[in-house]
Coordinates of C-alpha atoms and ligand atoms in Angstrom, one line a residue:
M1 CA 122.4 108.7 128.8
E2 CA 120.7 105.4 128.1
L3 CA 122.4 103.6 125.2
H4 CA 119.3 102.8 123.3
T5 CA 118.5 106.6 122.5
L6 CA 121.9 106.6 120.9
K7 CA 122.4 106.3 116.7
A8 CA 124.0 103.3 114.9
H9 CA 126.9 105.6 113.9
E10 CA 127.1 107.0 117.8
L11 CA 127.4 103.4 119.3
Q12 CA 129.9 102.4 116.2
D13 CA 131.9 105.1 117.6
K14 CA 131.7 104.1 121.3
L15 CA 132.4 100.6 120.4
R16 CA 135.3 101.1 118.7
K17 CA 137.0 103.8 121.4
K18 CA 135.9 100.9 123.7
E19 CA 133.8 103.0 125.8
V20 CA 131.1 100.3 125.9
S21 CA 130.9 96.7 125.0
A22 CA 128.7 94.9 122.6
T23 CA 126.9 93.2 125.3
E24 CA 126.1 96.2 127.0
I25 CA 124.6 97.7 123.8
A26 CA 122.7 94.5 123.4
Q27 CA 121.4 94.7 127.3
S28 CA 120.4 98.0 126.9
F29 CA 118.2 97.0 123.7
L30 CA 116.7 93.9 125.3
K31 CA 115.8 96.1 128.4
R32 CA 114.1 98.6 126.3
I33 CA 111.9 96.1 124.5
D34 CA 111.0 94.6 127.9
A35 CA 110.0 98.2 128.9
V36 CA 107.6 98.8 125.9
E37 CA 107.1 96.2 123.8
D38 CA 103.7 95.6 125.5
K39 CA 102.6 99.0 124.5
V40 CA 103.8 98.8 120.8
Q41 CA 103.8 95.5 119.8
A42 CA 106.5 95.6 117.1
F43 CA 107.9 91.8 117.6
I44 CA 106.3 88.8 116.1
T45 CA 109.7 86.6 117.4
R46 CA 112.1 88.0 119.8
T47 CA 115.4 86.1 119.9
P48 CA 117.1 87.6 122.8
E49 CA 119.7 84.6 123.3
A50 CA 121.0 84.6 119.9
A51 CA 121.2 88.4 119.9
L52 CA 123.4 88.0 123.6
A53 CA 125.4 85.5 122.1
Q54 CA 126.3 87.7 118.9
A55 CA 127.3 90.6 121.0
R56 CA 129.5 88.3 123.1
R57 CA 131.5 87.1 119.6
V58 CA 131.5 90.9 118.9
D59 CA 133.4 91.4 122.4
E60 CA 135.7 88.7 122.0
K61 CA 136.6 90.0 118.4
I62 CA 137.1 93.3 120.3
A63 CA 139.5 91.6 122.7
R64 CA 141.5 89.8 120.4
G65 CA 141.9 93.2 118.3
E66 CA 140.2 91.8 115.3
R67 CA 138.9 94.6 112.8
L68 CA 135.1 95.2 112.9
A69 CA 132.8 95.2 109.9
P70 CA 130.5 98.6 110.1
L71 CA 127.4 97.0 111.6
A72 CA 129.3 94.9 114.2
G73 CA 127.2 94.6 117.3
L74 CA 124.7 97.1 116.3
P75 CA 121.1 95.6 116.9
G76 CA 118.4 95.6 114.7
V77 CA 115.3 93.9 113.4
L78 CA 114.5 92.2 110.3
K79 CA 110.7 92.0 109.1
D80 CA 109.0 88.9 109.2
N81 CA 108.9 88.3 105.4
I82 CA 113.1 88.0 105.1
C83 CA 114.1 84.3 105.8
V84 CA 116.7 83.6 108.9
K85 CA 117.7 79.9 109.1
G86 CA 116.2 78.2 112.1
T87 CA 114.1 81.2 112.9
K88 CA 110.4 81.4 112.3
T89 CA 109.1 83.5 109.5
T90 CA 105.6 84.2 109.0
C91 CA 104.8 86.8 106.8
G92 CA 102.1 88.1 109.4
S93 CA 100.1 85.0 107.8
R94 CA 98.4 81.9 109.5
I95 CA 99.9 80.0 106.5
L96 CA 103.1 80.1 107.3
E97 CA 102.4 80.5 111.0
N98 CA 104.8 77.8 111.9
F99 CA 107.1 78.2 109.0
V100 CA 111.0 77.7 109.8
P101 CA 113.1 78.3 106.7
P102 CA 116.0 76.1 106.2
Y103 CA 118.0 79.1 104.6
D104 CA 119.2 82.6 105.0
A105 CA 117.8 85.4 102.7
T106 CA 121.1 87.0 101.1
V107 CA 120.4 90.1 103.3
A108 CA 120.2 88.1 106.5
A109 CA 123.4 86.4 105.5
R110 CA 125.2 89.8 104.8
L111 CA 124.2 91.0 108.4
A112 CA 125.3 87.9 110.0
G113 CA 128.8 88.1 107.6
Q114 CA 129.0 92.0 109.5
D115 CA 128.3 90.3 112.9
A116 CA 125.4 92.8 113.3
V117 CA 123.3 91.7 116.4
I118 CA 119.4 90.7 115.3
L119 CA 116.7 91.3 118.1
G120 CA 114.0 89.5 116.6
K121 CA 111.3 89.6 113.6
T122 CA 108.9 92.2 112.9
N123 CA 105.0 92.6 112.5
L124 CA 103.5 93.3 109.0
D125 CA 100.7 93.1 107.2
E126 CA 100.0 89.5 105.8
F127 CA 102.4 88.9 102.9
A128 CA 103.2 92.9 103.1
M129 CA 99.6 93.7 101.5
G130 CA 98.6 96.6 103.6
S131 CA 99.6 100.2 104.6
S132 CA 98.9 100.0 108.7
T133 CA 100.1 96.3 109.7
E134 CA 96.2 96.1 110.5
N135 CA 96.1 92.9 108.0
S136 CA 98.6 91.1 109.9
A137 CA 97.0 87.5 111.4
F138 CA 98.3 88.2 114.6
F139 CA 98.1 91.6 115.8
T140 CA 98.3 95.2 115.0
S141 CA 101.4 97.3 115.7
R142 CA 101.5 100.4 117.2
N143 CA 102.8 104.1 116.5
P144 CA 105.2 105.3 119.0
W145 CA 104.1 109.0 118.8
D146 CA 100.3 108.0 119.4
L147 CA 99.5 104.4 120.7
S148 CA 96.0 104.8 119.3
A149 CA 97.3 105.4 115.6
V150 CA 98.6 102.9 113.0
P151 CA 102.5 102.9 112.4
G152 CA 101.8 102.7 108.6
G153 CA 102.8 99.5 107.1
S154 CA 103.3 96.9 105.6
S155 CA 106.8 97.3 107.7
G156 CA 105.0 98.6 110.5
G157 CA 107.0 96.6 112.8
S158 CA 110.2 97.7 111.9
G159 CA 109.4 101.1 112.0
A160 CA 107.7 101.1 115.2
A161 CA 110.6 99.2 116.8
V162 CA 113.5 101.8 115.5
S163 CA 111.0 104.7 116.4
A164 CA 110.5 103.3 120.0
A165 CA 114.3 102.9 120.3
M166 CA 114.1 99.3 120.6
A167 CA 116.4 98.7 117.6
L168 CA 119.0 101.1 115.9
W169 CA 117.9 99.7 112.3
G170 CA 115.4 97.6 110.6
L171 CA 115.2 96.1 107.6
G172 CA 111.6 96.5 105.6
S173 CA 110.6 95.1 102.3
D174 CA 108.9 98.1 99.6
T175 CA 106.7 96.8 97.2
G176 CA 104.7 100.1 97.1
G177 CA 105.5 102.4 100.0
S178 CA 106.0 99.6 102.6
V179 CA 109.6 101.0 103.8
R180 CA 108.9 104.7 103.3
L181 CA 105.1 104.8 104.7
P182 CA 106.1 103.6 108.3
A183 CA 109.2 105.5 108.4
A184 CA 106.9 108.8 107.6
F185 CA 104.3 107.7 110.1
C186 CA 106.8 106.9 112.9
G187 CA 109.1 110.0 112.2
I188 CA 112.3 108.1 111.0
V189 CA 114.1 107.8 107.7
G190 CA 113.4 104.8 105.0
L191 CA 115.0 104.1 102.0
K192 CA 113.4 102.1 98.8
P193 CA 116.4 101.2 97.0
T194 CA 116.5 101.0 93.1
Y195 CA 115.0 97.4 91.9
G196 CA 117.8 95.3 91.9
R197 CA 120.0 97.2 94.2
V198 CA 119.4 95.1 97.3
S199 CA 119.0 91.2 96.7
R200 CA 115.5 89.7 97.2
Y201 CA 116.6 86.2 97.6
G202 CA 114.9 84.8 100.7
L203 CA 112.5 87.8 100.6
V204 CA 109.0 86.0 100.5
A205 CA 107.8 87.2 97.2
Y206 CA 104.7 89.7 97.0
G207 CA 104.9 91.4 93.4
S208 CA 108.3 90.2 92.4
S209 CA 108.6 93.1 90.0
L210 CA 108.5 95.8 92.2
D211 CA 109.7 94.2 95.7
Q212 CA 113.0 95.7 97.1
I213 CA 114.5 95.5 100.4
G214 CA 115.1 98.4 102.5
P215 CA 116.5 100.0 105.7
L216 CA 114.6 102.0 108.3
T217 CA 117.1 104.0 110.6
R218 CA 117.1 106.9 113.1
D219 CA 119.1 109.3 110.8
V220 CA 120.4 109.5 107.3
R221 CA 124.0 108.3 108.2
D222 CA 122.9 105.4 109.6
C223 CA 120.8 104.7 106.4
A224 CA 123.8 104.9 104.7
L225 CA 125.7 102.5 107.1
V226 CA 123.1 99.7 106.5
M227 CA 122.9 100.2 102.8
G228 CA 126.3 99.6 102.6
A229 CA 125.8 96.4 104.3
I230 CA 123.0 95.2 102.4
A231 CA 123.4 96.5 98.6
G232 CA 125.4 94.7 96.0
H233 CA 125.1 91.9 93.2
D234 CA 123.6 88.3 94.0
P235 CA 123.6 85.8 91.7
L236 CA 121.0 83.9 93.8
D237 CA 118.8 86.7 92.4
S238 CA 118.5 86.9 88.7
T239 CA 117.1 90.6 88.9
S240 CA 120.1 91.7 91.0
V241 CA 122.0 94.5 89.3
E242 CA 125.9 94.0 88.5
A243 CA 127.2 97.6 89.9
P244 CA 129.7 98.6 92.4
V245 CA 128.4 99.5 95.9
P246 CA 129.6 103.1 96.8
D247 CA 130.4 103.9 100.0
Y248 CA 127.2 105.7 100.7
T249 CA 128.7 107.7 103.7
K250 CA 131.0 109.6 101.3
A251 CA 128.1 111.1 100.1
L252 CA 126.8 112.9 103.2
V253 CA 127.8 116.5 102.9
P254 CA 125.7 119.4 104.7
D255 CA 125.2 121.8 101.3
L256 CA 123.3 121.2 98.3
K257 CA 124.9 123.6 95.9
G258 CA 124.5 122.7 92.3
M259 CA 121.7 120.2 92.8
K260 CA 118.7 120.6 90.6
I261 CA 115.5 119.6 92.4
G262 CA 112.0 118.9 90.8
I263 CA 108.6 119.5 92.2
P264 CA 106.3 117.4 90.4
K265 CA 102.9 119.1 90.7
E266 CA 101.1 115.8 90.1
Y267 CA 101.9 114.6 93.5
F268 CA 100.3 117.4 95.4
V269 CA 96.7 115.5 95.1
A270 CA 93.4 116.5 95.7
G271 CA 93.0 115.3 99.4
L272 CA 96.3 116.2 100.4
D273 CA 95.9 117.5 104.3
P274 CA 96.8 121.0 104.2
A275 CA 99.2 120.6 107.4
V276 CA 101.0 118.2 105.2
E277 CA 101.3 120.4 102.2
K278 CA 102.6 123.2 104.5
A279 CA 105.4 121.1 105.9
I280 CA 106.7 119.7 102.6
Q281 CA 106.4 123.4 100.9
G282 CA 108.3 124.7 104.1
A283 CA 111.0 121.5 103.3
I284 CA 110.9 122.7 99.5
E285 CA 112.0 126.5 101.0
Q286 CA 114.6 125.1 103.0
L287 CA 116.3 123.0 100.3
R288 CA 116.3 126.0 98.2
S289 CA 118.2 128.3 101.0
L290 CA 120.7 125.0 101.2
G291 CA 121.7 125.8 97.7
A292 CA 119.3 123.7 95.8
E293 CA 117.8 125.3 92.3
C294 CA 113.9 124.0 92.7
R295 CA 111.6 123.8 89.7
E296 CA 108.0 122.6 88.9
V297 CA 108.5 119.5 86.7
S298 CA 104.9 117.5 85.2
M299 CA 104.8 113.8 85.4
P300 CA 101.2 113.9 83.6
H301 CA 100.9 109.8 84.2
T302 CA 100.6 110.2 87.8
E303 CA 97.0 109.6 88.4
Y304 CA 97.2 106.0 86.8
A305 CA 99.8 104.7 88.7
L306 CA 97.4 103.4 91.6
A307 CA 95.5 101.7 89.1
A308 CA 98.2 100.4 87.5
Y309 CA 99.9 99.2 90.4
Y310 CA 97.1 97.5 92.1
L311 CA 96.6 95.6 89.0
I312 CA 100.1 94.5 88.6
A313 CA 100.7 93.9 92.3
T314 CA 97.8 91.7 92.8
S315 CA 98.6 89.8 89.8
E316 CA 101.8 89.0 90.8
A317 CA 100.7 88.0 94.2
S318 CA 98.0 85.9 92.8
S319 CA 100.8 83.9 91.0
N320 CA 103.3 83.6 94.1
L321 CA 100.7 82.8 96.6
A322 CA 99.9 79.8 94.4
R323 CA 102.8 78.1 96.1
Y324 CA 100.7 77.7 99.5
D325 CA 98.7 74.7 98.8
G326 CA 99.5 72.8 101.8
V327 CA 101.8 70.1 100.6
G328 CA 105.1 71.2 100.6
Y329 CA 105.3 73.5 103.6
G330 CA 103.1 75.9 105.7
H331 CA 99.6 75.0 107.0
R332 CA 97.5 72.3 105.7
G333 CA 94.0 72.0 105.9
Q334 CA 91.9 68.8 106.3
G335 CA 89.8 67.4 103.2
N336 CA 88.6 64.2 101.8
D337 CA 90.3 64.6 98.5
I338 CA 93.0 67.1 97.0
V339 CA 90.8 69.9 95.6
A340 CA 88.9 70.0 99.1
M341 CA 92.4 70.0 100.8
Y342 CA 93.5 72.6 98.6
K343 CA 90.2 74.7 99.7
R344 CA 90.5 74.3 103.3
T345 CA 94.2 75.2 103.5
R346 CA 93.8 78.4 101.6
T347 CA 90.6 79.7 103.3
E348 CA 92.0 78.6 106.7
G349 CA 95.3 80.1 105.8
F350 CA 94.8 83.4 104.3
G351 CA 93.4 86.5 105.7
E352 CA 90.6 88.6 104.0
E353 CA 93.0 91.3 102.2
A354 CA 95.2 88.5 100.8
R355 CA 92.2 86.6 99.5
R356 CA 91.0 89.5 97.9
R357 CA 94.0 90.3 96.1
I358 CA 94.6 86.5 94.7
M359 CA 90.8 87.0 93.4
L360 CA 91.7 90.3 91.8
G361 CA 95.0 89.5 90.4
T362 CA 93.5 85.7 89.2
Y363 CA 90.5 87.7 87.6
A364 CA 93.1 90.2 86.1
L365 CA 95.4 87.5 84.5
S366 CA 92.5 85.4 83.2
S367 CA 91.8 84.9 79.6
G368 CA 89.6 87.7 78.0
Y369 CA 90.3 90.1 80.8
Y370 CA 94.3 90.0 80.1
D371 CA 94.7 92.5 77.8
A372 CA 92.2 95.0 79.1
Y373 CA 93.8 94.8 82.7
Y374 CA 96.8 93.3 83.1
L375 CA 98.4 94.3 79.6
K376 CA 97.1 97.8 79.7
A377 CA 98.6 98.1 83.3
L378 CA 102.0 97.2 81.8
K379 CA 101.6 99.7 79.5
V380 CA 100.8 102.5 81.8
R381 CA 103.8 101.3 83.7
T382 CA 106.0 102.2 80.6
L383 CA 104.3 105.7 80.6
I384 CA 105.1 106.5 84.1
R385 CA 108.8 104.8 83.7
Q386 CA 108.9 107.5 80.7
D387 CA 107.8 110.6 83.0
F388 CA 110.5 109.7 85.3
D389 CA 113.5 109.6 82.5
K390 CA 111.9 112.9 81.3
A391 CA 111.8 114.4 84.8
F392 CA 115.6 113.1 85.4
D393 CA 116.7 114.9 82.0
Q394 CA 116.2 118.0 83.7
V395 CA 116.4 117.6 87.5
D396 CA 118.9 115.5 89.7
V397 CA 116.1 114.5 92.4
L398 CA 112.4 115.1 92.9
V399 CA 110.9 116.3 95.9
A400 CA 107.2 115.0 96.7
P401 CA 105.0 113.7 99.9
I402 CA 105.2 110.3 101.1
S403 CA 101.3 110.1 102.0
P404 CA 98.5 112.6 101.6
T405 CA 98.2 112.3 105.7
T406 CA 99.9 111.7 108.9
A407 CA 99.3 108.3 110.7
F408 CA 95.5 107.4 111.1
K409 CA 93.9 105.9 114.1
I410 CA 93.6 102.1 114.2
G411 CA 90.5 101.1 112.9
E412 CA 90.0 104.2 110.7
K413 CA 90.2 102.7 107.2
V414 CA 90.1 98.8 108.1
E415 CA 86.4 98.4 106.5
D416 CA 87.3 100.5 103.4
P417 CA 90.2 98.8 101.2
L418 CA 90.1 101.4 98.2
A419 CA 90.7 104.2 101.6
M420 CA 93.5 102.2 102.5
Y421 CA 94.9 101.9 99.1
L422 CA 94.6 105.8 98.5
Q423 CA 97.5 105.9 101.1
D424 CA 99.7 104.8 98.3
V425 CA 99.1 107.5 95.8
C426 CA 102.5 109.2 96.4
T427 CA 104.7 105.8 96.8
V428 CA 103.6 103.5 94.4
P429 CA 104.8 105.4 91.2
I430 CA 108.5 104.7 92.1
N431 CA 108.0 101.1 92.5
L432 CA 106.4 100.9 88.8
A433 CA 109.3 103.1 87.7
G434 CA 112.1 101.0 89.6
V435 CA 113.8 104.5 91.2
P436 CA 115.1 104.7 94.4
A437 CA 113.2 106.8 96.8
I438 CA 114.2 108.0 100.5
S439 CA 111.5 109.2 103.3
L440 CA 112.7 111.3 106.2
P441 CA 110.8 113.4 108.8
C442 CA 110.0 117.4 107.8
G443 CA 107.4 118.3 110.4
F444 CA 105.0 117.5 113.0
S445 CA 101.1 117.9 112.7
G446 CA 99.2 117.3 115.8
G447 CA 102.2 115.8 117.5
L448 CA 102.6 113.2 114.6
P449 CA 105.5 113.2 112.0
V450 CA 105.2 114.2 108.4
G451 CA 107.3 112.6 105.8
L452 CA 109.2 114.1 102.9
Q453 CA 109.7 112.1 99.9
I454 CA 113.1 112.5 97.9
I455 CA 113.3 110.5 94.5
G456 CA 116.3 109.6 92.5
R457 CA 117.6 108.2 89.3
P458 CA 118.2 104.4 89.2
L459 CA 121.2 103.8 91.0
G460 CA 121.1 107.4 92.4
E461 CA 121.0 106.6 96.1
E462 CA 123.8 108.8 96.7
A463 CA 122.1 111.7 95.6
L464 CA 119.1 110.6 97.9
L465 CA 121.4 110.5 100.9
R466 CA 123.0 114.0 99.7
A467 CA 119.9 115.7 100.1
A468 CA 118.4 113.8 102.8
Y469 CA 121.0 114.6 105.2
A470 CA 121.7 118.2 104.1
F471 CA 117.8 119.1 105.2
E472 CA 118.2 116.6 108.4
Q473 CA 121.5 118.2 109.7
A474 CA 119.6 122.1 109.3
N475 CA 116.7 120.5 111.2
D476 CA 116.2 118.6 114.7
Y477 CA 113.7 116.0 113.6
H478 CA 116.1 113.4 113.9
R479 CA 116.9 114.1 117.6
R480 CA 113.5 113.8 118.8
L481 CA 112.4 110.7 120.5
A482 CA 109.1 109.2 120.0
P483 CA 107.4 109.6 123.6
V484 CA 105.8 105.8 123.4
G485 CA 102.9 106.5 125.6
E486 CA 104.6 109.0 128.3
V487 CA 103.1 112.2 127.8
Ligands
LIG1 N1 100.3 99.2 100.5 C1 100.8 98.8 99.6 C2 100.1 97.5 99.1 O1 99.1 97.1 99.7 C3 102.1 98.7 99.5 C4 102.5 97.3 100.1 C5 104.1 97.0 100.2 O2 104.9 97.9 99.7 N2 104.6 95.9 100.5 O3 100.1 96.8 98.1

């Protein structure tokens, strides 16, 4: 059996039993990357030497009989909007093409503290704006289940790397679905934690009131492992929640007795692919047979979520992206005076979608339009949050689709931004409300995975992991490997 086909928890076990060394694990993944990366194109930057050096340090610790942290020696990848000291962090943008951060993001520091092995930085839509990686300034990543399809976005590089067995785990960021959508399209597990559960320090900001870092993994146990490593209070992030981090692996029990599950009818939107709907309905039946009590609930403001999201996210983006002016760091264009320099810098540095959003957000925040757009969107956000509060008075978790369709073809939606935005209809309400949600595979349609979404109360990650684990164990989707063009 090849090591790269195993799960993180399986390799953790083998490492502890000294059946394999950390160096052998790292080498197996580096070999796999050499074999399939040309086809998948998940990485912006690879760091093989650093990975092998880290693996050797783990082997030395093992030789000295030292205790290992849970992720020690287990190789993973980071989305390229998460700062790693001394490693290029581009955000998929020309404007940061040569940016080398002088500091580590808190999640990167925590992973280093666990002796995790980092294989590299992965592709994304520019500044995490998109649903397919087609907005990356560099290239489009491919879906390991069908190389002519997108892997989802914006954390598509991390999703593709994990799904193609080039990494055991990946980190992504989720502002409106960017961890969950690639997980769904690539047939793996992705968790958007509660807002504030994972530190955003060192994550390049897109929509600061929505952004949250989360894991992409091959199964639910691995998701629990990575969450345990990255969650927790951070004084460097003022929005970070001060609550103890539970041992998430304790939540993994294979039955759902006593769990109340709500099915929000508004998530079964017009335009939902019948094959996706069938897979979700099948999953609900299965959850019922595992002991859960399922009932329909109503979340009446859901239909306004997409519009509110695209006003709030673009407004925050227009403000966050104002810092790229060619002065402090990043690309600088030539100009005879400072205004000409700013203009050249930003015209050359930002791609079309980033520019569209900067303009939309600037418009929504400008005087005279602020009340009509931005403020109104904030009020809608409150109503959506109240829908969740009311639903969670009746049930423990909610179940819905992740996306109305399976992975679409590369090029299919690039000319139509609104069609692209519609991909996010089932994921953005969760970010607006700040609650956690997990995506996991619940079926296949035409050879492509379908994602199931389970949504929880604030800080209710354990309930999500429990429901997801019970469902996963009753199926075999997590045992299937993506063909990566080999069929
Ligand atoms: N597709 C959404 C957007 O473009 C979500 C992106 C994300 O979560 N980073 O805004």
